[in-house]
Amino acid sequence: MGKPLPANSQTKAGNGILNYCGFQVFAPQIFWDPATGSPESRSSMLEGWRTRLQNLCGEATVYFAPLDYFDKEKGFLLKPEVKEKYASKESGLTVGIHMGKPLPANSQTKAAV
């Protein structure tokens, strides 16, 4: 809980396992180094988590590119028509499908301070 995860670990578990199996995936709750924080900061973290859980059903789920955007015959490469559709967009589709562009804003994290 106190150690950072690799940048793509949420994408791997979220899309590669949970989303693929039909689960809705919410942004992770991130606590920065609770082990060295004061008791007050840890209490604040837990209160933030408690509040988030009470309102979780109202949160938007993390967006993942649909499987039909990919060509399974070509090793699940992004289809040319999808590339064209998103070529003029400001950001890529998702963290894993960034197309060499900035990541979509607020696409994968929900940090608790």
Coordinates of C-alpha atoms in Angstrom, one line a residue:
M1 CA 0.0 0.0 0.0
G2 CA 2.9 2.4 0.6
K3 CA 4.9 1.5 -2.5
P4 CA 4.1 2.9 -5.9
L5 CA 2.9 0.5 -8.5
P6 CA 4.4 0.4 -12.1
A7 CA 2.6 2.9 -14.3
N8 CA 0.8 0.3 -16.3
S9 CA -0.2 -2.1 -13.5
Q10 CA -3.7 -0.6 -13.1
T11 CA -4.2 -0.9 -16.9
K12 CA -3.0 -4.6 -16.9
A13 CA -5.2 -5.7 -14.0
G14 CA -8.1 -3.4 -14.9
N15 CA -8.4 -4.1 -18.6
G16 CA -6.5 -7.4 -18.9
I17 CA -8.4 -9.1 -16.1
L18 CA -11.3 -7.2 -14.7
N19 CA -12.8 -5.4 -17.7
Y20 CA -12.1 -8.4 -20.0
C21 CA -14.2 -10.6 -17.6
G22 CA -17.1 -8.1 -17.6
F23 CA -16.4 -6.2 -14.3
Q24 CA -16.7 -2.4 -14.1
V25 CA -13.4 -0.9 -13.0
F26 CA -13.2 2.2 -10.8
A27 CA -10.1 4.5 -10.5
P28 CA -7.8 3.3 -7.8
Q29 CA -7.7 4.9 -4.4
I30 CA -4.1 6.1 -3.9
F31 CA -2.6 6.9 -0.5
W32 CA 0.9 8.3 -0.5
D33 CA 3.1 6.6 2.1
P34 CA 0.6 6.0 4.9
A35 CA 3.3 4.1 7.0
T36 CA 5.3 7.2 7.7
G37 CA 2.3 9.6 8.0
S38 CA 1.0 11.0 11.2
P39 CA -1.9 9.3 12.9
E40 CA -4.0 12.4 11.9
S41 CA -3.0 12.0 8.2
R42 CA -3.9 8.3 8.3
S43 CA -7.2 9.0 9.9
S44 CA -7.9 11.6 7.1
M45 CA -7.0 9.0 4.5
L46 CA -9.4 6.5 6.0
E47 CA -12.1 9.0 6.2
G48 CA -11.6 9.9 2.6
W49 CA -11.8 6.2 1.7
R50 CA -15.0 5.8 3.8
T51 CA -16.6 8.8 2.0
R52 CA -15.6 7.5 -1.4
L53 CA -17.1 4.1 -0.7
Q54 CA -20.4 5.6 0.3
N55 CA -20.6 7.4 -3.0
L56 CA -18.9 4.8 -5.2
C57 CA -22.0 3.9 -7.2
G58 CA -22.2 7.5 -8.4
E59 CA -18.6 7.5 -9.8
A60 CA -17.9 7.0 -13.5
T61 CA -15.9 3.8 -14.3
V62 CA -12.5 3.8 -16.0
Y63 CA -12.8 3.9 -19.8
F64 CA -11.1 1.1 -21.8
A65 CA -11.0 0.9 -25.5
P66 CA -13.6 -1.7 -26.7
L67 CA -12.2 -5.0 -28.0
D68 CA -13.8 -4.3 -31.4
Y69 CA -11.3 -1.5 -31.9
F70 CA -8.7 -4.2 -32.4
D71 CA -8.0 -6.6 -35.2
K72 CA -7.7 -10.1 -33.7
E73 CA -6.4 -11.5 -36.9
K74 CA -3.4 -9.2 -36.7
G75 CA -2.5 -9.7 -33.1
F76 CA -5.0 -7.3 -31.7
L77 CA -3.4 -4.2 -33.3
L78 CA -5.6 -1.1 -33.4
K79 CA -7.7 -1.1 -36.6
P80 CA -6.7 1.5 -39.2
E81 CA -10.2 3.1 -39.2
V82 CA -10.0 3.6 -35.4
K83 CA -6.5 5.2 -35.8
E84 CA -8.0 7.6 -38.4
K85 CA -11.0 8.4 -36.2
Y86 CA -8.7 9.4 -33.3
A87 CA -5.9 10.9 -35.3
S88 CA -7.1 14.5 -34.8
K89 CA -8.0 14.1 -31.1
E90 CA -5.9 15.9 -28.5
S91 CA -5.1 12.8 -26.5
G92 CA -4.8 9.1 -27.0
L93 CA -7.6 6.6 -26.3
T94 CA -6.4 5.3 -22.9
V95 CA -3.2 4.8 -20.9
G96 CA -2.4 1.6 -22.8
I97 CA -3.5 3.0 -26.2
H98 CA -2.0 6.4 -26.2
M99 CA -1.1 6.6 -29.9
G100 CA 2.0 8.7 -29.1
K101 CA -0.2 11.5 -27.6
P102 CA -0.8 12.8 -24.1
L103 CA -2.9 10.6 -21.9
P104 CA -6.6 11.4 -21.4
A105 CA -7.1 13.8 -18.5
N106 CA -8.0 12.1 -15.2
S107 CA -8.2 8.7 -17.0
Q108 CA -6.8 6.3 -14.5
T109 CA -6.3 7.8 -11.0
K110 CA -8.2 9.1 -8.1
A111 CA -5.6 10.4 -5.6
A112 CA -6.4 10.9 -1.9
V113 CA -4.4 13.6 -0.2

